[in-house]
C-alpha cells in the first residue's frame, strides 16, 4: 500500500471525529445505537480504501480503549466492517455494495467474531450470536447516515472532486483550474 499524506490526514481526522463523537447515541426502543464509528468506516472505506479504513478503525478502537470509553469488542467489529466495505467499493465501484459490506462485516461477521474475544479474552459468558443484534442496530444507523452524507456529496459533485483529490498527487488549486 503506497502511503499518501492526504489519505493519512483524512484518516486521522476520521479517527478524531469517531473518538470525540463516540458517546453520541440514538435511542431505539429500550436500547441505544452508537452510529459514529460505522459512519467513519463507510467514509474511510469509500474515500480511502480498505487499508486506511482498517487502520482508522483500529486507531479509533485503540484510543477509545485507552481512554476507558471503548470495549475490546470494538476491534473485531469495526475493523472487519471497514475492510469489507473498502474491498466491496474498490472492486465493484458501487456505493450500495460498500454499504452492504459495512453492515455485513460489522453486524454479522464482526458480531460473531466478538464471541471468542468476549469468552477467551474478557472472560464473559455469551452465546455466539449475542453481539449480532446490537452490532447490526448500530451499523445500520451509521451506514444510513453515511449513505445520506455520501448521497448529498454525489448530488453536489463534491464526491467526485474529493475522490479525485485523494486519489491523485496534484495540488487542490490545480484541480479546479486556477
mmCIF file of C-alpha atoms in Angstrom:
data_model
loop_
_atom_site.group_PDB
_atom_site.id
_atom_site.type_symbol
_atom_site.label_atom_id
_atom_site.label_comp_id
_atom_site.label_asym_id
_atom_site.label_seq_id
_atom_site.Cartn_x
_atom_site.Cartn_y
_atom_site.Cartn_z
ATOM 1 C CA UNK A 1 0.000 0.000 0.000
ATOM 2 C CA UNK A 2 1.506 3.320 -1.075
ATOM 3 C CA UNK A 3 1.413 5.869 1.751
ATOM 4 C CA UNK A 4 -0.387 9.108 0.952
ATOM 5 C CA UNK A 5 -0.113 12.135 3.227
ATOM 6 C CA UNK A 6 -3.579 13.304 2.181
ATOM 7 C CA UNK A 7 -5.170 9.950 2.966
ATOM 8 C CA UNK A 8 -3.272 9.746 6.246
ATOM 9 C CA UNK A 9 -4.541 13.212 7.228
ATOM 10 C CA UNK A 10 -8.144 12.343 6.321
ATOM 11 C CA UNK A 11 -7.807 9.088 8.238
ATOM 12 C CA UNK A 12 -6.561 10.983 11.300
ATOM 13 C CA UNK A 13 -9.500 13.395 11.046
ATOM 14 C CA UNK A 14 -11.916 10.458 10.890
ATOM 15 C CA UNK A 15 -10.254 8.936 13.974
ATOM 16 C CA UNK A 16 -10.642 12.253 15.815
ATOM 17 C CA UNK A 17 -14.280 12.518 14.727
ATOM 18 C CA UNK A 18 -15.091 8.937 15.727
ATOM 19 C CA UNK A 19 -13.356 9.221 19.112
ATOM 20 C CA UNK A 20 -14.824 12.603 20.022
ATOM 21 C CA UNK A 21 -18.376 11.710 18.952
ATOM 22 C CA UNK A 22 -18.332 8.092 20.151
ATOM 23 C CA UNK A 23 -20.712 8.848 23.019
ATOM 24 C CA UNK A 24 -23.396 10.104 20.600
ATOM 25 C CA UNK A 25 -26.267 7.625 20.806
ATOM 26 C CA UNK A 26 -29.632 7.218 19.109
ATOM 27 C CA UNK A 27 -32.299 5.611 21.299
ATOM 28 C CA UNK A 28 -34.084 2.731 19.577
ATOM 29 C CA UNK A 29 -36.728 1.161 21.746
ATOM 30 C CA UNK A 30 -35.209 0.142 25.060
ATOM 31 C CA UNK A 31 -31.640 0.232 23.739
ATOM 32 C CA UNK A 32 -29.254 2.693 22.129
ATOM 33 C CA UNK A 33 -27.171 2.512 18.993
ATOM 34 C CA UNK A 34 -23.830 4.248 18.564
ATOM 35 C CA UNK A 35 -23.514 5.028 14.826
ATOM 36 C CA UNK A 36 -20.461 7.289 14.527
ATOM 37 C CA UNK A 37 -17.834 4.534 14.178
ATOM 38 C CA UNK A 38 -19.827 2.988 11.342
ATOM 39 C CA UNK A 39 -20.266 6.343 9.617
ATOM 40 C CA UNK A 40 -16.484 6.776 9.756
ATOM 41 C CA UNK A 41 -15.965 3.201 8.493
ATOM 42 C CA UNK A 42 -18.077 3.824 5.397
ATOM 43 C CA UNK A 43 -16.454 7.180 4.652
ATOM 44 C CA UNK A 44 -12.972 5.670 5.091
ATOM 45 C CA UNK A 45 -13.809 2.567 3.069
ATOM 46 C CA UNK A 46 -15.181 4.579 0.155
ATOM 47 C CA UNK A 47 -12.762 7.519 0.089
ATOM 48 C CA UNK A 48 -9.561 5.970 1.451
ATOM 49 C CA UNK A 49 -9.809 2.258 0.687
ATOM 50 C CA UNK A 50 -9.700 -0.880 2.805
ATOM 51 C CA UNK A 51 -6.173 -0.462 4.208
ATOM 52 C CA UNK A 52 -6.705 3.028 5.558
ATOM 53 C CA UNK A 53 -10.221 2.047 6.659
ATOM 54 C CA UNK A 54 -8.910 -0.813 8.793
ATOM 55 C CA UNK A 55 -6.114 1.382 10.192
ATOM 56 C CA UNK A 56 -8.622 4.120 11.033
ATOM 57 C CA UNK A 57 -10.946 1.624 12.756
ATOM 58 C CA UNK A 58 -8.027 0.126 14.715
ATOM 59 C CA UNK A 59 -6.739 3.533 15.865
ATOM 60 C CA UNK A 60 -10.230 4.636 16.891
ATOM 61 C CA UNK A 61 -10.816 1.442 18.881
ATOM 62 C CA UNK A 62 -7.370 1.658 20.480
ATOM 63 C CA UNK A 63 -7.760 5.296 21.560
ATOM 64 C CA UNK A 64 -11.262 4.671 22.912
ATOM 65 C CA UNK A 65 -9.992 1.683 24.906
ATOM 66 C CA UNK A 66 -7.026 3.640 26.265
ATOM 67 C CA UNK A 67 -9.413 6.429 27.312
ATOM 68 C CA UNK A 68 -11.712 3.925 29.007
ATOM 69 C CA UNK A 69 -14.660 4.756 26.759
ATOM 70 C CA UNK A 70 -14.461 1.724 24.492
ATOM 71 C CA UNK A 71 -14.623 -2.043 24.621
ATOM 72 C CA UNK A 72 -12.359 -4.764 23.276
ATOM 73 C CA UNK A 73 -15.345 -5.843 21.191
ATOM 74 C CA UNK A 74 -14.884 -2.714 19.068
ATOM 75 C CA UNK A 75 -11.758 -4.151 17.446
ATOM 76 C CA UNK A 76 -13.209 -7.098 15.509
ATOM 77 C CA UNK A 77 -16.482 -5.356 14.697
ATOM 78 C CA UNK A 78 -15.173 -2.084 13.352
ATOM 79 C CA UNK A 79 -12.103 -3.458 11.586
ATOM 80 C CA UNK A 80 -13.932 -6.225 9.707
ATOM 81 C CA UNK A 81 -16.678 -3.789 8.696
ATOM 82 C CA UNK A 82 -14.191 -1.247 7.360
ATOM 83 C CA UNK A 83 -12.281 -3.962 5.492
ATOM 84 C CA UNK A 84 -15.307 -5.478 3.754
ATOM 85 C CA UNK A 85 -16.765 -2.031 2.991
ATOM 86 C CA UNK A 86 -13.493 -0.855 1.429
ATOM 87 C CA UNK A 87 -12.974 -4.057 -0.557
ATOM 88 C CA UNK A 88 -16.566 -4.047 -1.802
ATOM 89 C CA UNK A 89 -16.235 -0.473 -3.050
ATOM 90 C CA UNK A 90 -12.750 -0.965 -4.510
ATOM 91 C CA UNK A 91 -13.702 -4.000 -6.599
ATOM 92 C CA UNK A 92 -17.259 -3.027 -7.566
ATOM 93 C CA UNK A 93 -17.213 0.772 -7.621
ATOM 94 C CA UNK A 94 -20.781 0.633 -6.282
ATOM 95 C CA UNK A 95 -21.725 2.551 -3.166
ATOM 96 C CA UNK A 96 -24.588 0.185 -2.339
ATOM 97 C CA UNK A 97 -22.162 -2.747 -2.091
ATOM 98 C CA UNK A 98 -19.943 -0.678 0.206
ATOM 99 C CA UNK A 99 -22.932 -0.033 2.474
ATOM 100 C CA UNK A 100 -23.901 -3.709 2.465
ATOM 101 C CA UNK A 101 -20.254 -4.601 3.145
ATOM 102 C CA UNK A 102 -20.177 -2.412 6.252
ATOM 103 C CA UNK A 103 -23.453 -3.818 7.587
ATOM 104 C CA UNK A 104 -22.496 -7.430 6.848
ATOM 105 C CA UNK A 105 -18.892 -7.036 8.019
ATOM 106 C CA UNK A 106 -19.651 -5.291 11.292
ATOM 107 C CA UNK A 107 -23.111 -6.609 12.060
ATOM 108 C CA UNK A 108 -22.773 -10.268 11.133
ATOM 109 C CA UNK A 109 -19.078 -11.204 10.832
ATOM 110 C CA UNK A 110 -17.856 -8.747 13.479
ATOM 111 C CA UNK A 111 -20.667 -9.702 15.838
ATOM 112 C CA UNK A 112 -19.764 -13.380 15.539
ATOM 113 C CA UNK A 113 -16.019 -12.686 15.898
ATOM 114 C CA UNK A 114 -16.749 -10.902 19.176
ATOM 115 C CA UNK A 115 -17.690 -14.239 20.726
ATOM 116 C CA UNK A 116 -14.102 -15.519 21.139
ATOM 117 C CA UNK A 117 -12.942 -12.078 22.292
ATOM 118 C CA UNK A 118 -15.700 -11.937 24.911
ATOM 119 C CA UNK A 119 -15.255 -15.501 26.150
ATOM 120 C CA UNK A 120 -11.493 -16.022 25.953
ATOM 121 C CA UNK A 121 -10.096 -12.526 26.464
ATOM 122 C CA UNK A 122 -12.754 -10.793 28.567
ATOM 123 C CA UNK A 123 -13.928 -13.899 30.433
ATOM 124 C CA UNK A 124 -17.624 -13.267 29.745
ATOM 125 C CA UNK A 125 -20.188 -15.937 29.065
ATOM 126 C CA UNK A 126 -22.135 -15.244 25.891
ATOM 127 C CA UNK A 127 -23.901 -17.033 23.081
ATOM 128 C CA UNK A 128 -22.143 -16.975 19.723
ATOM 129 C CA UNK A 129 -24.800 -14.679 18.202
ATOM 130 C CA UNK A 130 -25.200 -12.469 21.307
ATOM 131 C CA UNK A 131 -23.466 -9.466 19.749
ATOM 132 C CA UNK A 132 -25.004 -9.663 16.283
ATOM 133 C CA UNK A 133 -28.226 -7.723 17.026
ATOM 134 C CA UNK A 134 -26.599 -4.807 18.896
ATOM 135 C CA UNK A 135 -23.896 -4.545 16.231
ATOM 136 C CA UNK A 136 -26.492 -4.686 13.446
ATOM 137 C CA UNK A 137 -28.511 -1.853 15.010
ATOM 138 C CA UNK A 138 -25.511 0.435 15.336
ATOM 139 C CA UNK A 139 -24.056 -0.340 11.927
ATOM 140 C CA UNK A 140 -27.414 0.091 10.183
ATOM 141 C CA UNK A 141 -27.876 3.540 11.738
ATOM 142 C CA UNK A 142 -24.311 4.617 10.966
ATOM 143 C CA UNK A 143 -24.479 3.283 7.421
ATOM 144 C CA UNK A 144 -27.769 5.076 6.732
ATOM 145 C CA UNK A 145 -26.246 8.348 7.961
ATOM 146 C CA UNK A 146 -23.151 7.744 5.806
ATOM 147 C CA UNK A 147 -25.304 6.896 2.773
ATOM 148 C CA UNK A 148 -27.226 10.142 3.244
ATOM 149 C CA UNK A 149 -23.991 12.145 3.572
ATOM 150 C CA UNK A 150 -22.396 10.498 0.532
ATOM 151 C CA UNK A 151 -25.637 10.936 -1.422
ATOM 152 C CA UNK A 152 -25.541 14.675 -0.750
ATOM 153 C CA UNK A 153 -21.879 14.770 -1.802
ATOM 154 C CA UNK A 154 -22.725 12.910 -5.032
ATOM 155 C CA UNK A 155 -25.569 15.270 -5.930
ATOM 156 C CA UNK A 156 -23.431 18.340 -5.349
ATOM 157 C CA UNK A 157 -20.493 16.988 -7.348
ATOM 158 C CA UNK A 158 -18.255 17.095 -4.288
ATOM 159 C CA UNK A 159 -17.931 13.295 -4.163
ATOM 160 C CA UNK A 160 -16.032 13.064 -7.465
ATOM 161 C CA UNK A 161 -13.953 16.116 -6.600
ATOM 162 C CA UNK A 162 -12.949 14.775 -3.176
ATOM 163 C CA UNK A 163 -12.273 11.297 -4.560
ATOM 164 C CA UNK A 164 -10.111 12.825 -7.305
ATOM 165 C CA UNK A 165 -8.152 14.901 -4.776
ATOM 166 C CA UNK A 166 -7.445 11.876 -2.605
ATOM 167 C CA UNK A 167 -6.533 9.569 -5.488
ATOM 168 C CA UNK A 168 -4.099 11.890 -7.271
ATOM 169 C CA UNK A 169 -0.978 13.777 -6.259
ATOM 170 C CA UNK A 170 -1.996 17.118 -7.781
ATOM 171 C CA UNK A 171 -2.475 20.240 -5.715
ATOM 172 C CA UNK A 172 -6.068 21.370 -4.913
ATOM 173 C CA UNK A 173 -5.607 24.721 -6.701
ATOM 174 C CA UNK A 174 -4.600 22.927 -9.926
ATOM 175 C CA UNK A 175 -7.552 20.508 -9.662
ATOM 176 C CA UNK A 176 -10.074 23.309 -10.129
ATOM 177 C CA UNK A 177 -8.132 25.007 -12.914
ATOM 178 C CA UNK A 178 -6.763 28.020 -11.024
#
